[in-house]
mmCIF file of C-alpha atoms in Angstrom:
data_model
loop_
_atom_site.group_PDB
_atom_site.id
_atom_site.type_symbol
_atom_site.label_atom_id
_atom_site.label_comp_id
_atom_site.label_asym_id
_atom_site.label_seq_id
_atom_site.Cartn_x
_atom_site.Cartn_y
_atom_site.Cartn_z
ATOM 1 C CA UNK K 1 35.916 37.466 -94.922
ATOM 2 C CA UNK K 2 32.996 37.542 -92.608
ATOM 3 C CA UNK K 3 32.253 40.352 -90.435
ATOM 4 C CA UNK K 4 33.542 39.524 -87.351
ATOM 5 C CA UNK K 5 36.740 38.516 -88.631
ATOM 6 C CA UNK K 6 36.776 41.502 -90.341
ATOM 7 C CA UNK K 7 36.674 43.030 -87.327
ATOM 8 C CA UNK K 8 39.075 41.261 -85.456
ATOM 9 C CA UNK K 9 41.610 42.001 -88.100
ATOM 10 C CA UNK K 10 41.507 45.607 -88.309
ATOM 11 C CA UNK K 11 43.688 47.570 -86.549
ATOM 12 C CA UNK K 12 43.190 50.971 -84.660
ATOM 13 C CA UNK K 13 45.266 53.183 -82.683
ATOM 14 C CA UNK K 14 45.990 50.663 -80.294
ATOM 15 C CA UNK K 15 45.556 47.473 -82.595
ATOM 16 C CA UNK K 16 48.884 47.500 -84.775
ATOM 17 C CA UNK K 17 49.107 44.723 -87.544
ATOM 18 C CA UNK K 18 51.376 41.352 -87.332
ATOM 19 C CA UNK K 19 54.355 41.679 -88.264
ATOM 20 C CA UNK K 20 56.820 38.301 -87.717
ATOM 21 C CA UNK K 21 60.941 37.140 -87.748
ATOM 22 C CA UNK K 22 62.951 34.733 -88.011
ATOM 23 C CA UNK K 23 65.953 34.104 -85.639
ATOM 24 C CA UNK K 24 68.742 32.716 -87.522
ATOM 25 C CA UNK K 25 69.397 29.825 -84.751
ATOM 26 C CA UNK K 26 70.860 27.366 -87.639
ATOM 27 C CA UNK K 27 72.775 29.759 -89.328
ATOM 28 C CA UNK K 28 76.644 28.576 -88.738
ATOM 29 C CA UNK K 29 78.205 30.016 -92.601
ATOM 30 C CA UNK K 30 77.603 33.299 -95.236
ATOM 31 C CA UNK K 31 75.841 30.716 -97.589
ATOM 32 C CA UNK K 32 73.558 29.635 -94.759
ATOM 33 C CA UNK K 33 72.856 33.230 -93.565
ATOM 34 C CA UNK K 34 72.223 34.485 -97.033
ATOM 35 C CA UNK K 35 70.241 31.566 -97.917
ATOM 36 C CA UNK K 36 67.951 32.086 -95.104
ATOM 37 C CA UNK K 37 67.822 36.012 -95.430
ATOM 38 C CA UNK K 38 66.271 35.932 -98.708
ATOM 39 C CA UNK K 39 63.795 32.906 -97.721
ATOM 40 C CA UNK K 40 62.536 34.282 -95.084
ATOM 41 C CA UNK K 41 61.870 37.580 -97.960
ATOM 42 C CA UNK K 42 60.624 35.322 -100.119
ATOM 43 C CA UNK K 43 57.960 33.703 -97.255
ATOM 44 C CA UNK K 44 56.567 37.513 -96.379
ATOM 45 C CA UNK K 45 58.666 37.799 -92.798
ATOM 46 C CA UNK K 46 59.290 40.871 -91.435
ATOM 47 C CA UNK K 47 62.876 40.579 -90.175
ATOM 48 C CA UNK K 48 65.841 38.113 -89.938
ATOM 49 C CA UNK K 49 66.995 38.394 -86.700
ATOM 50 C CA UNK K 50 70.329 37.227 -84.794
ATOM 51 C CA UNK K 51 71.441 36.641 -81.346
ATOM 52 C CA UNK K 52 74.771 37.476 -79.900
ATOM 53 C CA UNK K 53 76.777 35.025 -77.993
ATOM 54 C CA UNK K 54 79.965 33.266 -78.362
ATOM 55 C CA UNK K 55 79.833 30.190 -76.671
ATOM 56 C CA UNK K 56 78.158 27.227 -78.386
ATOM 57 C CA UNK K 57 75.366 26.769 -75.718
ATOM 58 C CA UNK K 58 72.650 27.027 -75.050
ATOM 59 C CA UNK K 59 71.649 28.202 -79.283
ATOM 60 C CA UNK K 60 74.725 27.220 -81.048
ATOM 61 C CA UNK K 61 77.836 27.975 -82.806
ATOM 62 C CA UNK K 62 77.079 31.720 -84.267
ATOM 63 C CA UNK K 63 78.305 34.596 -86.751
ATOM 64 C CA UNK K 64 79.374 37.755 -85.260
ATOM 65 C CA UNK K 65 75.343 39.586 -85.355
ATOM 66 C CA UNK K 66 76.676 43.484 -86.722
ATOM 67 C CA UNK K 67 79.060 42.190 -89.552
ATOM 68 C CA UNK K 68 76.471 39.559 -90.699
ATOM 69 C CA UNK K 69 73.279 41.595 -90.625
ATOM 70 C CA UNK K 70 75.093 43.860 -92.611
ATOM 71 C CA UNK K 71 76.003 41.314 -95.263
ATOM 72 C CA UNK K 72 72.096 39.939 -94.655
ATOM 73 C CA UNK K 73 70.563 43.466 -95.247
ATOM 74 C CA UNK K 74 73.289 43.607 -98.887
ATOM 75 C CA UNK K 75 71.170 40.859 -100.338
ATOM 76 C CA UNK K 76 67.991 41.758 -99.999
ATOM 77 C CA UNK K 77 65.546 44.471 -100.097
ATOM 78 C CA UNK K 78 62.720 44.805 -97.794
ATOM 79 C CA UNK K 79 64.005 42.370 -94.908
ATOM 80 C CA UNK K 80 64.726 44.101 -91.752
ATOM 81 C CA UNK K 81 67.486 43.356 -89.700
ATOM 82 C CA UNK K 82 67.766 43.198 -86.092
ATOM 83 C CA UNK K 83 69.625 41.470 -82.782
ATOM 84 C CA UNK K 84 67.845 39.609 -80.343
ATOM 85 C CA UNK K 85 69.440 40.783 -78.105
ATOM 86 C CA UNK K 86 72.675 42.382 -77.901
ATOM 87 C CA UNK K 87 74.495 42.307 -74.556
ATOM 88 C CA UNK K 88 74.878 45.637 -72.954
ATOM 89 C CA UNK K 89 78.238 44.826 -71.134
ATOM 90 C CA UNK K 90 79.785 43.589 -74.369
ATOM 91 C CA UNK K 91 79.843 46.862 -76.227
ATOM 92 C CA UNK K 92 80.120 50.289 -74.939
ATOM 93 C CA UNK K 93 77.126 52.238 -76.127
ATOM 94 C CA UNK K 94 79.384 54.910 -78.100
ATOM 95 C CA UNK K 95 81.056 52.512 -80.044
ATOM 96 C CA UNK K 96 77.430 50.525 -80.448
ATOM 97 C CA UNK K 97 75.566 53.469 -81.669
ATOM 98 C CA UNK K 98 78.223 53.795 -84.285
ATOM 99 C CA UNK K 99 77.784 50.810 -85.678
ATOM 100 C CA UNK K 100 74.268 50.551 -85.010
ATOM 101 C CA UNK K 101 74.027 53.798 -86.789
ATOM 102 C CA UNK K 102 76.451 52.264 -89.992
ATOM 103 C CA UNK K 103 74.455 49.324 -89.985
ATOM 104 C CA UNK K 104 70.766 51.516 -90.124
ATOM 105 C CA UNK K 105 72.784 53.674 -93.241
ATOM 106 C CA UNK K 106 73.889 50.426 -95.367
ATOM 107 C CA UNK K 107 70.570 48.671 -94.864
ATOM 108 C CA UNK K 108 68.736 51.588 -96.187
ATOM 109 C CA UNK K 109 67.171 52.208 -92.474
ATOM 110 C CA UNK K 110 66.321 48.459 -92.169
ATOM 111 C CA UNK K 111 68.135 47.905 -88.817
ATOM 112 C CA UNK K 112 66.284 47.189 -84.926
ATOM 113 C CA UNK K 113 68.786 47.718 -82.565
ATOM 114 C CA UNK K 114 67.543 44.663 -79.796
ATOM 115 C CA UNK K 115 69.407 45.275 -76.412
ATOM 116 C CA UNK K 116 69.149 43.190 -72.934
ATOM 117 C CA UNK K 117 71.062 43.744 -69.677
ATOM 118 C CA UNK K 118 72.954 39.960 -69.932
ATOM 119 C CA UNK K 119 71.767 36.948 -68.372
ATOM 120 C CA UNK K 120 74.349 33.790 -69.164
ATOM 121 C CA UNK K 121 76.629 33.515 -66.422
ATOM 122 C CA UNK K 122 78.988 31.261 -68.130
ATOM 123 C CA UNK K 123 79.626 33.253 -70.792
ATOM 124 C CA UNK K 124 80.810 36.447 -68.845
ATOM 125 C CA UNK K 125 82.931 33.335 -67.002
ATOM 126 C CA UNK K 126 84.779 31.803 -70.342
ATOM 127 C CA UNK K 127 85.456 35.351 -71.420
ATOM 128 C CA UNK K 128 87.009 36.366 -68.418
ATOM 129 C CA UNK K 129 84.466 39.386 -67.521
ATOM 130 C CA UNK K 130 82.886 40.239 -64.182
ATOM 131 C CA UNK K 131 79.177 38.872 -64.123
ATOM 132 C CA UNK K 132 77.981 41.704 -61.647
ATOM 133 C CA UNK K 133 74.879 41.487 -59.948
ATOM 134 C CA UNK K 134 71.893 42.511 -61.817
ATOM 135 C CA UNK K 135 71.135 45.223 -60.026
ATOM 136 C CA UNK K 136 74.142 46.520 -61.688
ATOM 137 C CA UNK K 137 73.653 44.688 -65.250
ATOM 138 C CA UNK K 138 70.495 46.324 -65.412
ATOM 139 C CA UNK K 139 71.390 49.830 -64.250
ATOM 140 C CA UNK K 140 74.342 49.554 -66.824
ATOM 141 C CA UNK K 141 71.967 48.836 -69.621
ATOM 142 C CA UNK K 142 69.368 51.452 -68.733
ATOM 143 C CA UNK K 143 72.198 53.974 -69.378
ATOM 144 C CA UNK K 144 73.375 52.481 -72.375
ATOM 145 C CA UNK K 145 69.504 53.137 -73.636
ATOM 146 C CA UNK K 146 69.587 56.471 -72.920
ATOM 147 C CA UNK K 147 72.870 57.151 -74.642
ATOM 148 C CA UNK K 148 71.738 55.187 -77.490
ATOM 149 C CA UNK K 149 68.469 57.190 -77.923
ATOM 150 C CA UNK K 150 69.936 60.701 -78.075
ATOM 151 C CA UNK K 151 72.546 59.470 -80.557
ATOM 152 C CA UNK K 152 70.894 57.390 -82.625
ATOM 153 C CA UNK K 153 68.510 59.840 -82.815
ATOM 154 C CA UNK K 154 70.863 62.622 -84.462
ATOM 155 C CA UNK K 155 71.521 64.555 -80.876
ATOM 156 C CA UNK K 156 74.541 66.101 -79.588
ATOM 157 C CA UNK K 157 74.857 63.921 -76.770
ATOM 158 C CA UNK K 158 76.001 64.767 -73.179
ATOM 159 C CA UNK K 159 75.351 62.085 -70.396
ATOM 160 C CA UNK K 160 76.769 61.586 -66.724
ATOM 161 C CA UNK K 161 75.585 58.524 -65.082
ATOM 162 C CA UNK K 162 77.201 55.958 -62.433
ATOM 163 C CA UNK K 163 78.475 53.865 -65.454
ATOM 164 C CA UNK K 164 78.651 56.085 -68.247
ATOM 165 C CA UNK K 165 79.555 59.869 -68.808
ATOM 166 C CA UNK K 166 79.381 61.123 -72.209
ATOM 167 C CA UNK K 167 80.842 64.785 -73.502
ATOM 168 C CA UNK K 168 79.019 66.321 -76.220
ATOM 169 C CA UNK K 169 79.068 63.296 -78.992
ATOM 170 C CA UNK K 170 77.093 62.998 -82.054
ATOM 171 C CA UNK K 171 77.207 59.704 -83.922
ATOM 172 C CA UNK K 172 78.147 59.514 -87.962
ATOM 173 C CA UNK K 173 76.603 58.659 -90.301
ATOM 174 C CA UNK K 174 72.985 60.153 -88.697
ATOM 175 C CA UNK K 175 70.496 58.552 -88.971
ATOM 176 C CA UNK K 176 66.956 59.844 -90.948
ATOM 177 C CA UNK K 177 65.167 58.250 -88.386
ATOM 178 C CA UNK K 178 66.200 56.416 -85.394
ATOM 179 C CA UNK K 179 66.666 52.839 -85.640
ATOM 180 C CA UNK K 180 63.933 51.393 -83.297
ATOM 181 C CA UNK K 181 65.227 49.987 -80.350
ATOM 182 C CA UNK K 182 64.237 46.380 -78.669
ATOM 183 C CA UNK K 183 64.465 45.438 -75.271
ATOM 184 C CA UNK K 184 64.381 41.635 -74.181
ATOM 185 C CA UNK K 185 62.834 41.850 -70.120
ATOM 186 C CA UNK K 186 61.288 39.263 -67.789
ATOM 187 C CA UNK K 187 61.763 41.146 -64.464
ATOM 188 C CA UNK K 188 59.573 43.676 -63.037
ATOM 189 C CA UNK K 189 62.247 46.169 -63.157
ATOM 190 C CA UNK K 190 63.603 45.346 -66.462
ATOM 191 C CA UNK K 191 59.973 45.555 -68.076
ATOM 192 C CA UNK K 192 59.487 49.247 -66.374
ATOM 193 C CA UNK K 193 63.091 50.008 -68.141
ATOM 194 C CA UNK K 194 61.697 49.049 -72.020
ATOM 195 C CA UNK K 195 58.421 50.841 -71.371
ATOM 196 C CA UNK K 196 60.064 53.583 -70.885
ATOM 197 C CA UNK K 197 62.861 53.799 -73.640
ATOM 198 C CA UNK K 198 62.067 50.875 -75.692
ATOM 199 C CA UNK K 199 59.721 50.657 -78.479
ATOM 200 C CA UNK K 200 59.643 46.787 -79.113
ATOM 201 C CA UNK K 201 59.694 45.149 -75.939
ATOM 202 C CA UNK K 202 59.967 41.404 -76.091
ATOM 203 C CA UNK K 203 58.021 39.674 -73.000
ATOM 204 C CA UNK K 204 60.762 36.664 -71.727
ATOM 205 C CA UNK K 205 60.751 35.062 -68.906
ATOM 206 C CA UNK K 206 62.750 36.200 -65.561
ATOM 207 C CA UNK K 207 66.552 35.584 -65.656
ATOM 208 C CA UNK K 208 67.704 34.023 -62.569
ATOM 209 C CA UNK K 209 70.834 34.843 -60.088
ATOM 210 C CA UNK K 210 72.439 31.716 -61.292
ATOM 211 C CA UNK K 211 72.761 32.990 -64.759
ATOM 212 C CA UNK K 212 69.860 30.789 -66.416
ATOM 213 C CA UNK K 213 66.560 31.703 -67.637
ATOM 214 C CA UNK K 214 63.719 30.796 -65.718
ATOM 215 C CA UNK K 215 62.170 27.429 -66.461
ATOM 216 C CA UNK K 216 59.092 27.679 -63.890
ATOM 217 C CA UNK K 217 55.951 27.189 -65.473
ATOM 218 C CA UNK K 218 54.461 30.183 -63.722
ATOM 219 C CA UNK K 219 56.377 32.334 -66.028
ATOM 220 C CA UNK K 220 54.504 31.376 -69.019
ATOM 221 C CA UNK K 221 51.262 30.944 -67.873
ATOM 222 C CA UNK K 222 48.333 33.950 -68.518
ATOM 223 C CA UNK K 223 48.184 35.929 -65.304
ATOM 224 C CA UNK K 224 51.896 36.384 -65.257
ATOM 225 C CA UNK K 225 51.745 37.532 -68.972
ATOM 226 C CA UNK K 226 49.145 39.894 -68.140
ATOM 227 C CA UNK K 227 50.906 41.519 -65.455
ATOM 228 C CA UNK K 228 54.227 41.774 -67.198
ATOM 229 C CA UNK K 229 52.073 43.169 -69.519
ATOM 230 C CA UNK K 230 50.640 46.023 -67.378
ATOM 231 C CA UNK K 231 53.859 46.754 -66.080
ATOM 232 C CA UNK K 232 55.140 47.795 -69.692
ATOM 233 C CA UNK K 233 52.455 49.854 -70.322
ATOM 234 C CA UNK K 234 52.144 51.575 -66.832
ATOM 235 C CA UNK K 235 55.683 52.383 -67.327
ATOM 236 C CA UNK K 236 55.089 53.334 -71.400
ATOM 237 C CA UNK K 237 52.416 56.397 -70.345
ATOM 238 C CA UNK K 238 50.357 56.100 -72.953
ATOM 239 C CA UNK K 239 53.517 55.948 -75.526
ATOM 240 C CA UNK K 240 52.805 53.061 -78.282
ATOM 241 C CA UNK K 241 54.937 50.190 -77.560
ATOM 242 C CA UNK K 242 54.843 46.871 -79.512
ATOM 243 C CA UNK K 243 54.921 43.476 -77.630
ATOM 244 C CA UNK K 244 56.868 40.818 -79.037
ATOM 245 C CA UNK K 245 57.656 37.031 -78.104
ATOM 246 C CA UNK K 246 59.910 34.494 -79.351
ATOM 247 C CA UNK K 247 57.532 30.949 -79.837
ATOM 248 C CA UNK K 248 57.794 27.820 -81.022
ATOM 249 C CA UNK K 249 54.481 26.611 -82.715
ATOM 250 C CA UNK K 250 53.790 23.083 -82.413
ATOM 251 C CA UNK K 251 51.820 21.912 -85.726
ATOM 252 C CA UNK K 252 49.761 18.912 -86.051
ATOM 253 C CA UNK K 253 45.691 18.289 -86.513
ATOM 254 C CA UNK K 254 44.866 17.908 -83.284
ATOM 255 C CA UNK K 255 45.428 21.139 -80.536
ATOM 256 C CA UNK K 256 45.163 19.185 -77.397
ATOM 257 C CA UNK K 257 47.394 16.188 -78.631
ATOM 258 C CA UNK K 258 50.118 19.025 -79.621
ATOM 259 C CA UNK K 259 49.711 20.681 -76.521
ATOM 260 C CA UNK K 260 50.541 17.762 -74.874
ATOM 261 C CA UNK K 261 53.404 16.973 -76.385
ATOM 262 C CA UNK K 262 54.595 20.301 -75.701
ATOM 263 C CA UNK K 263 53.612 19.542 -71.781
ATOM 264 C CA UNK K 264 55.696 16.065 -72.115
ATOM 265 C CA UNK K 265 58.973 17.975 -74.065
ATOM 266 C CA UNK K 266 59.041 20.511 -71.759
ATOM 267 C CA UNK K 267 58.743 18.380 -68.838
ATOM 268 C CA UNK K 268 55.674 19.722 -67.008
ATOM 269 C CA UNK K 269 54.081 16.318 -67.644
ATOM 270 C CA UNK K 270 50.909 15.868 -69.335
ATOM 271 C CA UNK K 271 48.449 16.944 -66.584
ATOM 272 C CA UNK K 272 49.897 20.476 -67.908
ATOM 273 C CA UNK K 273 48.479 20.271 -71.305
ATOM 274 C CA UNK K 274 45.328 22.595 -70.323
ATOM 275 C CA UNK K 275 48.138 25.151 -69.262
ATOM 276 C CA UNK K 276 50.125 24.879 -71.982
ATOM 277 C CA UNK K 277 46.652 25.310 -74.465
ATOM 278 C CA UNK K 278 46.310 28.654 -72.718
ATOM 279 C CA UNK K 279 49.917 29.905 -72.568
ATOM 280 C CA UNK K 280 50.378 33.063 -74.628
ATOM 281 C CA UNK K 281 54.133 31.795 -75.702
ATOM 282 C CA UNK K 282 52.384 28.066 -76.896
ATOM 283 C CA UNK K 283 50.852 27.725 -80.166
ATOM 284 C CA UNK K 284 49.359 24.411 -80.739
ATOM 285 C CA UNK K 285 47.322 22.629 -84.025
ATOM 286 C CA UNK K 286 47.035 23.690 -87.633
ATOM 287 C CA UNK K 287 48.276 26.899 -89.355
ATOM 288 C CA UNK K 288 44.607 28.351 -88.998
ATOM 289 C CA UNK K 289 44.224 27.500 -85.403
ATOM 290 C CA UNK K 290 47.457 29.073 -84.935
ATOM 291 C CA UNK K 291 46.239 32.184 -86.516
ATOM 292 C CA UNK K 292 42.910 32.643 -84.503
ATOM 293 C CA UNK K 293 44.980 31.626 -80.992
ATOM 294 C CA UNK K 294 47.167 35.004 -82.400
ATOM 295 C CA UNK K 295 44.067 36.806 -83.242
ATOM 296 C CA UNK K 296 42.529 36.345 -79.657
ATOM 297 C CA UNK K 297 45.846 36.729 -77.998
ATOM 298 C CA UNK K 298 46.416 40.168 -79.657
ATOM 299 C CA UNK K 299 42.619 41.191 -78.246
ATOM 300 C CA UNK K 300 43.970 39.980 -74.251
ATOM 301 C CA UNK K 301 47.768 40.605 -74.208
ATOM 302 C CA UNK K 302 48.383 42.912 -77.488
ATOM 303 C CA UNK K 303 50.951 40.884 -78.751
ATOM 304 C CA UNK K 304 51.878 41.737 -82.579
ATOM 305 C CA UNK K 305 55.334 40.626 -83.018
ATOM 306 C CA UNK K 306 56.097 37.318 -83.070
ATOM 307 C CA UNK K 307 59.733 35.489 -83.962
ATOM 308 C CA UNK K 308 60.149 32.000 -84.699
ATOM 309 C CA UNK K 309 63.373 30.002 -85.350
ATOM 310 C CA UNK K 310 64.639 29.635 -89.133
ATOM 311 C CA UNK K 311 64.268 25.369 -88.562
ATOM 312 C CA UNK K 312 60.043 26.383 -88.076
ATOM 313 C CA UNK K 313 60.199 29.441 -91.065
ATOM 314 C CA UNK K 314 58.772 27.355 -93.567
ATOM 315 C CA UNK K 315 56.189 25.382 -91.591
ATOM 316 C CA UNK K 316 55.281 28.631 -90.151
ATOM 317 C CA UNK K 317 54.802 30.314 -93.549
ATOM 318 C CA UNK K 318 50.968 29.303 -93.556
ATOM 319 C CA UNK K 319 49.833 31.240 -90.267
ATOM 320 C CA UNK K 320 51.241 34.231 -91.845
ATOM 321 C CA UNK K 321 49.071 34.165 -94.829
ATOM 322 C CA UNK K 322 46.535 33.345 -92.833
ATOM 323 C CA UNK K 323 47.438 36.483 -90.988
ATOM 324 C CA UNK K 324 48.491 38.683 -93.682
#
């Protein structure tokens, strides 16, 4: 390895070392959870990761995330296990520190508890539960976080809030270190929330009124990043948080011809492809292009995390070693 690669790839006190998941988004059975568990082992991921909704759209049919992690974690051994991201207003965060905390115990402290205020409108409609304004959502979820640190960290627990009042609770089993928590935020509020409590924080982009995630292609583009960005770490006081992002790499020989097909798919048309070669959420071209986009995009933004579906583990595999 040359010098400045060398370099590049070191890490410091404030350069942390990849680390990368795979979000079960195919997974509809135990044979295809376990199966992709232990490839995603096998191909040097970090974590296998689920998401947590129960209607089919917009990511599909899906297994419970607790009781299936929990099977996930049983057959392997090094494979972290986390949610991308749990809905606050579905669990109250006594009963979700238990489990979170039963989960963390079985998986031999494997688990990363990933928590976001709620965002999909008709969800909350089909299951007959008030979608509140975010304003609320949010404030809901911020004490949730709070609860959830003190017990998940071993703490007798006392908390009065609007939404919440807790009375001297400790969880079972405790934990021998708490589970790290993740926090999925595209608003300005939201981001100030994870820097805070959180220590992943996974950069999205903003959740709208309507109950849909932003589509605008302002969200993704650099400046935005950056100051989504700076807001984390304004908020984080010099605490070290890790930045994370869910991608989808486009592969193919040529970067500019995948970037814009990415442009046409996503229907920003193809006068877009020089925006989408610079967007921090688009990778474009070979494995090793891939890599180096990562490598410079770790130098700007600090990324380090990255998750990719389970259909894209394998083809992904490559950047990873070129990472590793």
């Amino acid at each position: 390895m040359d010098e400045a690669r060398k370099d590049r790839t070191s890490t410091g006190p404030t350069r942390r070392p990849f680390r990368f998941g795979v979000v079960g988004e195919s997974v509809r059975s135990g044979a295809d959870l376990l199966a992709t568990a232990r490839r995603a082992e096998d191909l040097g991921y970090s974590t296998l990761i689920l998401r947590d909704h129960f209607v089919a759209e917009p990511f599909g049919d899906q297994l419970a995330p607790m009781v299936a992690l929990a099977s996930a974690a049983a057959a392997t051994s090094t494979l972290r296990v986390g949610t991308m991201v749990l809905c606050n207003d579905y669990r109250h965060p006594v009963m979700l520190a238990k489990e979170a905390a039963t989960l963390d115990h079985l998986s031999g402290g494997r688990f990363e508890l990933g928590l976001g205020a709620g965002w999909l409108r008709e969800e909350y409609e089909a299951a007959g539960m008030p979608f509140d304004a975010a304003g609320v959502r949010v404030g809901r979820m911020e004490e949730s976080l709070r609860i959830l640190r003190g017990l998940l960290s071993g703490e007798k627990t006392s908390f009065t809030g609007e939404h919440f009042r807790i009375d001297g609770l400790t969880v079972f089993p405790r934990p021998e270190r708490r589970p790290p928590l993740v926090v999925g935020a595209g608003s300005r509020r939201m981001l100030g929330i994870a820097g805070r409590l959180a220590d992943t924080v996974g950069i999205l982009p903003r959740a709208l009124p309507d109950g849909t995630i932003s589509e605008e292609i302002g969200e993704r583009l650099p400046e935005t990043i950056e100051r989504k960005v700076g807001w984390v770490r304004e908020a984080a006081a010099g605490r070290d948080v890790e930045l994370s992002m869910m991608v989808t790499p486009t592969f193919g020989p040529d970067p500019r011809r995948a970037a814009a097909k990415v442009a046409v798919t996503r229907g920003w048309g193809t006068a877009s492809t020089d925006l989408v070669l610079e967007m921090p959420s688009q990778f474009v071209g070979p494995p090793e292009h891939i890599a180096e986009q990562m490598l410079a995009r770790r130098d700007r933004y600090g990324f380090t995390y990255y998750q990719v579906s389970d259909e894209a583990m394998d083809a992904f595999a490559p950047v990873i070693a070129h990472l590793s």
